[in-house]
Short mmCIF file of C-alpha atoms in Angstrom, two decimals:
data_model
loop_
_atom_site.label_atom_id
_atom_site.label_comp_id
_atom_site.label_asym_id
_atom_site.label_seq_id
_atom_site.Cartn_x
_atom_site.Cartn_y
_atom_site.Cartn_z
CA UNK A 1 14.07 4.86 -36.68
CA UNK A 2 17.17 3.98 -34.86
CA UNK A 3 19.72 1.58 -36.27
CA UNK A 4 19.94 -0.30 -32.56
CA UNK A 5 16.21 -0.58 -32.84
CA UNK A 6 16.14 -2.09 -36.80
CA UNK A 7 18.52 -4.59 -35.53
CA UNK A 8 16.68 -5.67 -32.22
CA UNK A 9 13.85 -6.01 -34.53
CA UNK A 10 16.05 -8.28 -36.88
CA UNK A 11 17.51 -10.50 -34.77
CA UNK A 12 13.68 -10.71 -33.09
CA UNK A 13 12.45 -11.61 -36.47
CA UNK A 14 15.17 -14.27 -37.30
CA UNK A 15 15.10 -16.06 -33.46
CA UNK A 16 11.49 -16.62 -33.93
CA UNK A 17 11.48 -17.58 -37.29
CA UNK A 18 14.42 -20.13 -36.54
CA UNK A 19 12.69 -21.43 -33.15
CA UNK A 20 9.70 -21.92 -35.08
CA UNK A 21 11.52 -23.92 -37.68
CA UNK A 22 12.94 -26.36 -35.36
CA UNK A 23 9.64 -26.69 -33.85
CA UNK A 24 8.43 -27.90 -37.21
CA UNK A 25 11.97 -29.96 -37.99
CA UNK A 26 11.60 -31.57 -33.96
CA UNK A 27 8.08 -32.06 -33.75
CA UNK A 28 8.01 -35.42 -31.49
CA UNK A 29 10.75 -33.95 -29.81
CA UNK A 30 8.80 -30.67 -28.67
CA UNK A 31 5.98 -32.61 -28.14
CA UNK A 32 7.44 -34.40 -25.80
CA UNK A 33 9.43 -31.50 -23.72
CA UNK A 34 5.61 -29.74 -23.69
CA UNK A 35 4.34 -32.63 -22.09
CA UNK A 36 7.34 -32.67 -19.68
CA UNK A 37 6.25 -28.97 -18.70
CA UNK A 38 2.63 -29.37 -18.75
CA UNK A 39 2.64 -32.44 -15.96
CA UNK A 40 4.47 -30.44 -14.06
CA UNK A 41 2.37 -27.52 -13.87
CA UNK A 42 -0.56 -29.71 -14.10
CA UNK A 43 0.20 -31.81 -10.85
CA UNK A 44 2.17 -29.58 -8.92
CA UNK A 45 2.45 -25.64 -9.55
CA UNK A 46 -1.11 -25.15 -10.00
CA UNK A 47 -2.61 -26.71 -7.73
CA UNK A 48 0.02 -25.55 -5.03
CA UNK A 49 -0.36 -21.89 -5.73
CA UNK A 50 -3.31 -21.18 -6.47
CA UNK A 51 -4.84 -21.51 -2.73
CA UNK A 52 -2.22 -19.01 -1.85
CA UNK A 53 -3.00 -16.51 -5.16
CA UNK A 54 -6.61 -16.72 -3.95
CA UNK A 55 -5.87 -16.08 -0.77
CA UNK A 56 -3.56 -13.21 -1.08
CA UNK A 57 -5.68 -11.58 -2.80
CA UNK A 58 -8.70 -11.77 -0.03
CA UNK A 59 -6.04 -10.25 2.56
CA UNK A 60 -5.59 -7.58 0.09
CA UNK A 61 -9.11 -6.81 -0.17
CA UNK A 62 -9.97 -7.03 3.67
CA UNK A 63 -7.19 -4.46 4.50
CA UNK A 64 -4.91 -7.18 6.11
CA UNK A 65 -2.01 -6.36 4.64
CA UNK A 66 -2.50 -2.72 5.64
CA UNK A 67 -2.52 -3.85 9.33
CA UNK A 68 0.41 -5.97 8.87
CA UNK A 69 2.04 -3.33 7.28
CA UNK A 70 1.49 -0.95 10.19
CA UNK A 71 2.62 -3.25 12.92
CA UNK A 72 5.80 -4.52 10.81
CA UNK A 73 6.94 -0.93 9.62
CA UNK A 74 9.36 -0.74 12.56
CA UNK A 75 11.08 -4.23 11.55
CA UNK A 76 10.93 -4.03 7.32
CA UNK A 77 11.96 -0.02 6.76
CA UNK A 78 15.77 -0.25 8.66
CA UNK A 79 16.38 -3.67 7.78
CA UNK A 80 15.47 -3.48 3.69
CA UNK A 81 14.05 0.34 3.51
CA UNK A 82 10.37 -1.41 2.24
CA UNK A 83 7.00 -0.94 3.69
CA UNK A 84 5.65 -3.41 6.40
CA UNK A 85 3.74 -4.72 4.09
CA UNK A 86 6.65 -5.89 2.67
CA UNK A 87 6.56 -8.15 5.45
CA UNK A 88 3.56 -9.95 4.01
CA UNK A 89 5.04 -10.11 0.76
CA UNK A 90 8.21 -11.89 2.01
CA UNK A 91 6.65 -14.58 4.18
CA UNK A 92 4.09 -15.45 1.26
CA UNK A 93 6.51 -16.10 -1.35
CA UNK A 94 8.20 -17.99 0.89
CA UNK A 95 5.85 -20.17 2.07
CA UNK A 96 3.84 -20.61 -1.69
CA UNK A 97 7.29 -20.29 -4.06
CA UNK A 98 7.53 -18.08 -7.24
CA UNK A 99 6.53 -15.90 -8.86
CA UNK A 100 4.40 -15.34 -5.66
CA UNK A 101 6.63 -12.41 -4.84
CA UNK A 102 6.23 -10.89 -7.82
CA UNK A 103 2.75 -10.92 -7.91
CA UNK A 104 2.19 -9.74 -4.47
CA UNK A 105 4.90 -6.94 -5.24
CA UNK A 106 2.62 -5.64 -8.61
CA UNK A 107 -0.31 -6.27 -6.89
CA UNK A 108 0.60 -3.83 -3.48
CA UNK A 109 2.49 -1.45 -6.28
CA UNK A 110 -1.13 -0.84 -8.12
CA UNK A 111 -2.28 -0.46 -4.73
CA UNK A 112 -0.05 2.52 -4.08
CA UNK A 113 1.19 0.70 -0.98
CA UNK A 114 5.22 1.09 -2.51
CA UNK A 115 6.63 3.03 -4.34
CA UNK A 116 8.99 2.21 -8.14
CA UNK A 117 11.87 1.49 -6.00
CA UNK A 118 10.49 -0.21 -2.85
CA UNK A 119 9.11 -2.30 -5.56
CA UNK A 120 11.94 -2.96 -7.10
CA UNK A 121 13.76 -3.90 -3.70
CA UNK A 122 11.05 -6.06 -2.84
CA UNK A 123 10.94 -8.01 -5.58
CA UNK A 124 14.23 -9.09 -5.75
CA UNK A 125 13.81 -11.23 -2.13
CA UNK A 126 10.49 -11.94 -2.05
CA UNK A 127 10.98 -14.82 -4.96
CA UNK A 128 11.81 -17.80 -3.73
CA UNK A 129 11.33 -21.73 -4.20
CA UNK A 130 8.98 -22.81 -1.42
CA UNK A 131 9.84 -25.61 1.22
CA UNK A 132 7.84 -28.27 -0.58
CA UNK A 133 9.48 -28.05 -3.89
CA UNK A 134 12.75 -28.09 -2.17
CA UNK A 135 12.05 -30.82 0.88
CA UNK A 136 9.79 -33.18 -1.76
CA UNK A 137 10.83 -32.59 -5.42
CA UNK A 138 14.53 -31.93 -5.01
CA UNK A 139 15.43 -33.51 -1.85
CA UNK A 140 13.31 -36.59 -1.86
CA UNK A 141 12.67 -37.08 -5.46
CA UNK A 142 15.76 -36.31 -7.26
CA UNK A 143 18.41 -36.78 -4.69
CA UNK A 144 16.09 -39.66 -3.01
CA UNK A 145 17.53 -37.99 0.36
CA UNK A 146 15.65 -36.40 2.43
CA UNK A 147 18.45 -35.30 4.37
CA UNK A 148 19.81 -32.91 2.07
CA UNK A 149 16.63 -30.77 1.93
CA UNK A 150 17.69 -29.23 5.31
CA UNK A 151 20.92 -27.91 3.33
CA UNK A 152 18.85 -26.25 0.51
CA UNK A 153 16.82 -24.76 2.31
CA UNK A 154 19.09 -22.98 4.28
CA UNK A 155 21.28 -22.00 1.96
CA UNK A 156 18.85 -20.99 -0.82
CA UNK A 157 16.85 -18.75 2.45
CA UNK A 158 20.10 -17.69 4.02
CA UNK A 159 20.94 -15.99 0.64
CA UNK A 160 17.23 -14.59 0.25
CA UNK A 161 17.70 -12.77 3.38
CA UNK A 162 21.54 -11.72 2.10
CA UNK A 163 19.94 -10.49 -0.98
CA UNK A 164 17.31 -8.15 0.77
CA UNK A 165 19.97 -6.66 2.93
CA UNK A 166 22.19 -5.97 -0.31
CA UNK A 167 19.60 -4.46 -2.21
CA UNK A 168 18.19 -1.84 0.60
CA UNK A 169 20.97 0.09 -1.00
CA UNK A 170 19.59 0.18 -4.34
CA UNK A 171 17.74 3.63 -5.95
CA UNK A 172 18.76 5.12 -2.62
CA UNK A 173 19.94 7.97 -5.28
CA UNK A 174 16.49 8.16 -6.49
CA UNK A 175 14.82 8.30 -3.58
CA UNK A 176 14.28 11.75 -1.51
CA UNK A 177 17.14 12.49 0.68
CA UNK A 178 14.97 13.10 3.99
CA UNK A 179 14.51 9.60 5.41
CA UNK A 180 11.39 8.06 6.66
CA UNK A 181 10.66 8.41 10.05
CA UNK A 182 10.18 5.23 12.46
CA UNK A 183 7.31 4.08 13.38
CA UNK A 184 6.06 2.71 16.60
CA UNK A 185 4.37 -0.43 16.97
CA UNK A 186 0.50 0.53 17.46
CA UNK A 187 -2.24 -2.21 17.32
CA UNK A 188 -4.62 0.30 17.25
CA UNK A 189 -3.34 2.09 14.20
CA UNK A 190 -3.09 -1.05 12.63
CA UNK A 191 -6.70 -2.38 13.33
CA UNK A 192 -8.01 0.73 12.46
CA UNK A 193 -5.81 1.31 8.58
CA UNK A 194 -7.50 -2.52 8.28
CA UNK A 195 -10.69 -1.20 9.04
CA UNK A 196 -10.80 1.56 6.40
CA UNK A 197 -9.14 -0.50 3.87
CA UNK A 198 -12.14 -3.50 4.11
CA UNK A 199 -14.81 -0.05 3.96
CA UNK A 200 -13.15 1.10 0.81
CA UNK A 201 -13.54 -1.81 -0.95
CA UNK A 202 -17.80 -1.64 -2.03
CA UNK A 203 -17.79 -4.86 -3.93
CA UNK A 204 -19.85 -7.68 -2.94
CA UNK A 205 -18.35 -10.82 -1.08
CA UNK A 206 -19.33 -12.85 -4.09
CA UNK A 207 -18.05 -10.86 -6.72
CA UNK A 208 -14.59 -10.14 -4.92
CA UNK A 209 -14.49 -14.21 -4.37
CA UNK A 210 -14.87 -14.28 -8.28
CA UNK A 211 -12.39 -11.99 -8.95
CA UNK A 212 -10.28 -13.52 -7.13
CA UNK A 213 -10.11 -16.72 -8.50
CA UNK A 214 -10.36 -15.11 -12.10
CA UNK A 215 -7.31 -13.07 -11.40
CA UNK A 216 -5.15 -16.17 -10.10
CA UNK A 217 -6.18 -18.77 -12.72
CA UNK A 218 -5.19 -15.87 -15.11
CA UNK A 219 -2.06 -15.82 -13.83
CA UNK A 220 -1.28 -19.04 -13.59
CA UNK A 221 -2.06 -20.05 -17.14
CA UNK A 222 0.43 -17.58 -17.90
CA UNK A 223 2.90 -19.52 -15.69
CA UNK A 224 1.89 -22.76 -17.46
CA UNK A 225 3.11 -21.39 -20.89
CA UNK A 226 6.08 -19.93 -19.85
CA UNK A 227 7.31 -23.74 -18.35
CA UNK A 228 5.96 -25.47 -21.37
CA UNK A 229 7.52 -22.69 -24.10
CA UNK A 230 10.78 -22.82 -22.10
CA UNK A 231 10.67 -26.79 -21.74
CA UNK A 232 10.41 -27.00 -25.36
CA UNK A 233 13.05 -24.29 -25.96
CA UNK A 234 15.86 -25.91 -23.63
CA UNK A 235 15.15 -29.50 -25.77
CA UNK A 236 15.40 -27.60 -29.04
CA UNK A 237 18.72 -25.89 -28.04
CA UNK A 238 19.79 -29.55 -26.68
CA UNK A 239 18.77 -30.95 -30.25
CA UNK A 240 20.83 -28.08 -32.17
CA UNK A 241 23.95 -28.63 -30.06
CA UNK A 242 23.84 -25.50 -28.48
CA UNK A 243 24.40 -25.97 -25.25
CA UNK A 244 27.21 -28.54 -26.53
CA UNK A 245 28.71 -25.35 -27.15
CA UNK A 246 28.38 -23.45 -24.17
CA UNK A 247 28.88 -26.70 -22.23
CA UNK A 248 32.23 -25.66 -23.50
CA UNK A 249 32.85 -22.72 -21.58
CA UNK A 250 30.75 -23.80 -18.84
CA UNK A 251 33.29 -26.58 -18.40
CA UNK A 252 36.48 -24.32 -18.28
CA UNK A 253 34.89 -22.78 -15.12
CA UNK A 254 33.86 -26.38 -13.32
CA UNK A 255 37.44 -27.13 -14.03
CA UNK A 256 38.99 -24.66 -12.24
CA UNK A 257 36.71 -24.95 -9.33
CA UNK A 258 37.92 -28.96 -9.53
CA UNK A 259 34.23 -29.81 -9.93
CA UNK A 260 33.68 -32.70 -13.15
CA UNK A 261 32.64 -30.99 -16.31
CA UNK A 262 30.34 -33.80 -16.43
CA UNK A 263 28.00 -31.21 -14.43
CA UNK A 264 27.74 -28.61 -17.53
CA UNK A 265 24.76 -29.92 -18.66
CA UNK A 266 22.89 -29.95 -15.72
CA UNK A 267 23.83 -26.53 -14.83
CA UNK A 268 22.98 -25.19 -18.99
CA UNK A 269 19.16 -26.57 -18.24
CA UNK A 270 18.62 -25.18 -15.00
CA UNK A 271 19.58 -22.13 -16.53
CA UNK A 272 16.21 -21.78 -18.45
CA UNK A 273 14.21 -24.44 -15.79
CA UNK A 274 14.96 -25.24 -12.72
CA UNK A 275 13.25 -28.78 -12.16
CA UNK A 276 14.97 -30.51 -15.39
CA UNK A 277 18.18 -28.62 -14.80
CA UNK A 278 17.74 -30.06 -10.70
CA UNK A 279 17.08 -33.26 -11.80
CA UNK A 280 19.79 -33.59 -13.87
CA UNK A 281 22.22 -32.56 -11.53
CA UNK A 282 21.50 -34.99 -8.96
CA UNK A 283 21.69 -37.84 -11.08
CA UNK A 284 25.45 -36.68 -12.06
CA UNK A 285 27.53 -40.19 -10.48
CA UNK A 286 30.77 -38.49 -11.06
CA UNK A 287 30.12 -35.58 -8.69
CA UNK A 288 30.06 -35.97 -5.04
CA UNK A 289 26.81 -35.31 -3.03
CA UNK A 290 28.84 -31.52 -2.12
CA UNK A 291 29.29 -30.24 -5.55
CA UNK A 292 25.63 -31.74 -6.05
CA UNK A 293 24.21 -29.72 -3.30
CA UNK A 294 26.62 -26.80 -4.29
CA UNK A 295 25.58 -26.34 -8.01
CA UNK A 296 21.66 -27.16 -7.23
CA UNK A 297 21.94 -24.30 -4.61
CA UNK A 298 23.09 -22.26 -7.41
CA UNK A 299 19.97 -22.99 -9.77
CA UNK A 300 17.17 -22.71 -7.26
CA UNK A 301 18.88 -19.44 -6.66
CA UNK A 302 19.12 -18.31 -10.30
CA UNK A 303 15.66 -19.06 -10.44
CA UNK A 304 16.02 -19.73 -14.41
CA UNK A 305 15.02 -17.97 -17.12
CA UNK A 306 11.71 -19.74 -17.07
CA UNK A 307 10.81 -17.96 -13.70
CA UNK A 308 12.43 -14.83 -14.46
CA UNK A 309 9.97 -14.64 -17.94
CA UNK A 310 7.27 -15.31 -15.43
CA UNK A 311 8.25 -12.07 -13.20
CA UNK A 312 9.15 -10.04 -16.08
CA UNK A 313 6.08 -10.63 -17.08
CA UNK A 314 3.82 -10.13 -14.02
CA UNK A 315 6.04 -6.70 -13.05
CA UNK A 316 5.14 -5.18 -16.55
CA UNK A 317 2.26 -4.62 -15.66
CA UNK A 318 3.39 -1.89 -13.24
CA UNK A 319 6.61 0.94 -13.22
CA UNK A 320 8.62 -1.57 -11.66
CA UNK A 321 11.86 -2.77 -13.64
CA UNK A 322 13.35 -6.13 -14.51
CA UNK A 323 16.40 -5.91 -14.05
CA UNK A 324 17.55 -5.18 -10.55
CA UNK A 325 15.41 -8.70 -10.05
CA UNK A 326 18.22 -10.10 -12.55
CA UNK A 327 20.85 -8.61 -10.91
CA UNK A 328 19.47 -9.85 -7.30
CA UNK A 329 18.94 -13.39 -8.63
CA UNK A 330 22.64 -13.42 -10.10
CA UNK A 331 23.31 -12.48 -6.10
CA UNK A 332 21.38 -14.88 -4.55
CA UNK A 333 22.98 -17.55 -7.00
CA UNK A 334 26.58 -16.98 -5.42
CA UNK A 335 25.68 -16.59 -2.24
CA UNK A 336 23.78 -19.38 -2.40
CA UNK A 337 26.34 -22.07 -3.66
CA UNK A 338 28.89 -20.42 -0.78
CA UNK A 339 26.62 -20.58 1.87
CA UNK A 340 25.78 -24.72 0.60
CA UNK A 341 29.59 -25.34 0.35
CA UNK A 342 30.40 -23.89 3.87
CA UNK A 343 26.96 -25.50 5.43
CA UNK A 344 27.03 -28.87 4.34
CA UNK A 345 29.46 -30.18 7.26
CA UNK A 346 27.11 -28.84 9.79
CA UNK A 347 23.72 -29.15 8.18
CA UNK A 348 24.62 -32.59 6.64
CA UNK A 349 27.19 -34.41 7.47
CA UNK A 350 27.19 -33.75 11.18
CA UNK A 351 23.30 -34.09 11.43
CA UNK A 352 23.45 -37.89 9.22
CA UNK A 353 26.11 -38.68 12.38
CA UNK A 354 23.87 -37.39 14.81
CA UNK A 355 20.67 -39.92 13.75
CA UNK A 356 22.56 -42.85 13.94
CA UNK A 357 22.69 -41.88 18.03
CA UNK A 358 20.03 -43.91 19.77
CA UNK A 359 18.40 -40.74 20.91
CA UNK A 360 18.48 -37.56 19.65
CA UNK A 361 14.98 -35.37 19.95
CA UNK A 362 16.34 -32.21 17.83
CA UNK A 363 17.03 -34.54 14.92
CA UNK A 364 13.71 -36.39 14.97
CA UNK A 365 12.45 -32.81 15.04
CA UNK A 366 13.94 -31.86 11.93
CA UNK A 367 12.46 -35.27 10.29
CA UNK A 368 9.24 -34.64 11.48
CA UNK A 369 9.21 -31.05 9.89
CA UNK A 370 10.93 -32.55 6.43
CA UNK A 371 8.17 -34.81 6.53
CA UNK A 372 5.50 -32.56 6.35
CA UNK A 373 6.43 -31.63 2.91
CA UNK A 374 7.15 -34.66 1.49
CA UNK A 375 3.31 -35.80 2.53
CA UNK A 376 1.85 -32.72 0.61
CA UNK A 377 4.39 -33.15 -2.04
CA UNK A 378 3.35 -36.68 -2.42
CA UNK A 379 -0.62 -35.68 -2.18
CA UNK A 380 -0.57 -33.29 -5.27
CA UNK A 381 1.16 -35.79 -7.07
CA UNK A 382 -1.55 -38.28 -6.59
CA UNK A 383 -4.86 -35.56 -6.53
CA UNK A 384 -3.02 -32.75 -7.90
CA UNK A 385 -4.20 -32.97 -11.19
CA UNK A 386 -7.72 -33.37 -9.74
CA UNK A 387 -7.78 -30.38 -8.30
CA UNK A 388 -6.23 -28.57 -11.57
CA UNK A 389 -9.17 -29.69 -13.32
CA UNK A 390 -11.95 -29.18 -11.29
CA UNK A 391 -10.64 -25.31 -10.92
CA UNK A 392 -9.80 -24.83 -14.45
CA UNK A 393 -13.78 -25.78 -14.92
CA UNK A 394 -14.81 -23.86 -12.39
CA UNK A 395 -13.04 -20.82 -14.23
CA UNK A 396 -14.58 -21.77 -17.71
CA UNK A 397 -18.46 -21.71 -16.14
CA UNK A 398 -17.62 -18.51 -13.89
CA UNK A 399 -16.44 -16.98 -17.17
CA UNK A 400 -19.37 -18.43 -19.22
CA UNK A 401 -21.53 -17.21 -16.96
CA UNK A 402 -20.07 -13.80 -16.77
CA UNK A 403 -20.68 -13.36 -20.30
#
């Protein structure tokens, strides 16, 4: 037995013990910052991924991924050096949000549609917040401006899209030194790859359905515990004066970037969750709406620690490694908060100037397309919950059944 090993399995031992202590010592306090986590995932996250999970997993199955991974080979290989498929991973975790990316990444890496370190690349853009947590959770409800949404979303995209062309590079040592040829477009090919995927697959309609929804409700219980575990954990740190003390050094930094050090806090719990440590931010009077916009670039970007338990977990269920998706996230983060500092006069300020004009069709555009997302933000709030339930029971009899 190694002595690096005994004391990873000390200082295991003791954090768990100790969390588990305050849990006892806090319990209104935990109860509380579960219940925080739990409406959350209750009324939005569920309900808003799991049509996606369901669904990805369908154009798995029927070899659609396959045939977009044929015809966008010649696009996805020179720009990020992944699969085509890739291609389908990217635009789904955009549209449905984390850990989406991660999933879809595991899920095509069991397939033996990438390889370890097209895996690896691929997961570190394909996770990112999706348009309605940005446009109707940040934008409208924290910042109560749905004007800013625009900003986040380009800068928190705009870095995605750095981050994949950064990370091409990585394993490039690892990888065989011959490169892989291009590909032409071919419809053909595609169709028929799509064809022989669907024949492969001898299940029955109804039992692939099943598994379907088995597989995502699965998942996203695990998701649920991670945000309630790391909603309690961030209010038991809070309680303990913890992040008093790294509100210390976080300060020193916000200092010399002339930010107020009245942000520290903010930024501490979006370190381990991004809504509280969003919401926080925004409500920060002594910042201006920049530095607000600049720091809860940063966050989304980070993803927190929250999300990043999530992917860990999902990805260890394959070869695929953790931590060039920390690395990439630590990325995305900077590039992020730049690219929100030097778009805010054009994406914000300019545009607010721009709809006070009488007439201005490109604006009411944008509105229109921000308003979209606020409406299904606003929905699941109302029937989310709803919808939550009547799944999670349709789960428990498909199960019961099963059995």
């Amino acid at each position: 037995m190694s002595r690096i090993q005994l004391i990873k399995t000390f200082l295991y031992g003791i954090s768990a013990t100790f969390l588990a202590g305050c849990f006892m010592v806090f319990p209104k306090e935990a109860y509380e910052a579960s219940v925080r986590g739990m409406t959350v995932w209750w009324e939005v996250v569920f309900p808003s991924l799991l049509p996606f999970f369901i669904l990805s997993e369908f154009l798995i199955r029927f070899g659609v991924v396959s045939f977009l991974g044929t015809l966008f080979e010649p696009l996805m290989r020179p720009l990020f050096r992944v699969p085509g498929s890739g291609g389908f991973v990217w635009a789904m975790g955009l549209a449905s949000g984390f850990p989406s990316g991660a999933k879809l990444t595991a899920r095509l890496r069991q397939e033996g549609h990438v390889t370890q370190i097209e895996g690896e690349r691929l997961a570190s853009f394909t996770n990112a917040s999706n348009p309605l947590f940005i446009f109707g959770a940040i934008a409208v409800g924290f910042f109560q401006n749905a004007s800013i949404g625009l900003l986040l979303a380009a800068a928190h995209y705009g870095g995605n899209l750095f981050v994949g062309l950064v990370m091409r590079f990585h394993g490039r040592s690892h990888e065989q030194s011959k490169p892989v040829p291009a590909r032409s477009v071919s419809f053909t090919a595609a169709l028929r790859k799509m064809h022989n995927d669907r024949l492969n697959q001898q299940e029955p309609l109804g039992k692939m359905m099943g598994d379907a929804i088995n597989s995502s409700i699965h998942t996203l219980l695990m998701i649920g515990g991670f945000m309630i575990f790391f909603s309690v954990l961030n209010q038991i740190l809070e309680i303990i004066r913890f992040s008093d003390m790294v509100s210390v050094v976080i300060s020193i930094f916000l200092v010399g970037m002339h930010m107020p050090d009245a942000l520290s806090p903010g930024i501490i719990a979006g370190l381990f969750e991004i809504t509280l440590g969003s919401q926080r931010i925004s409500g920060v009077s002594e910042a201006t709406l920049l530095q607000q916009a600049v720091i809860t670039s940063f966050i989304l970007a980070f993803n927190g620690f929250s999300v990043q338990a999530q992917v860990a977990s999902i990805l260890s269920s394959t070869d695929i490694r953790f931590m060039p998706f920390f690395i990439a996230r630590c990325i995305h983060a900077a590039v992020s908060a730049v690219l929100a500092f030097v778009l805010f006069t054009p994406l914000y300020t300019d545009r607010i100037s721009e709809a006070s004009l009488p007439v201005n069709s490109e604006v009411v555009t944008d509105y229109t397309f921000q308003f979209i997302f606020i409406t299904i933000y606003d929905w699941l709030i109302l029937y989310g919950s709803l919808v939550t339930l009547i799944s999670l029971l349709f789960w428990f009899c498909y199960n019961l059944k099963k059995d």
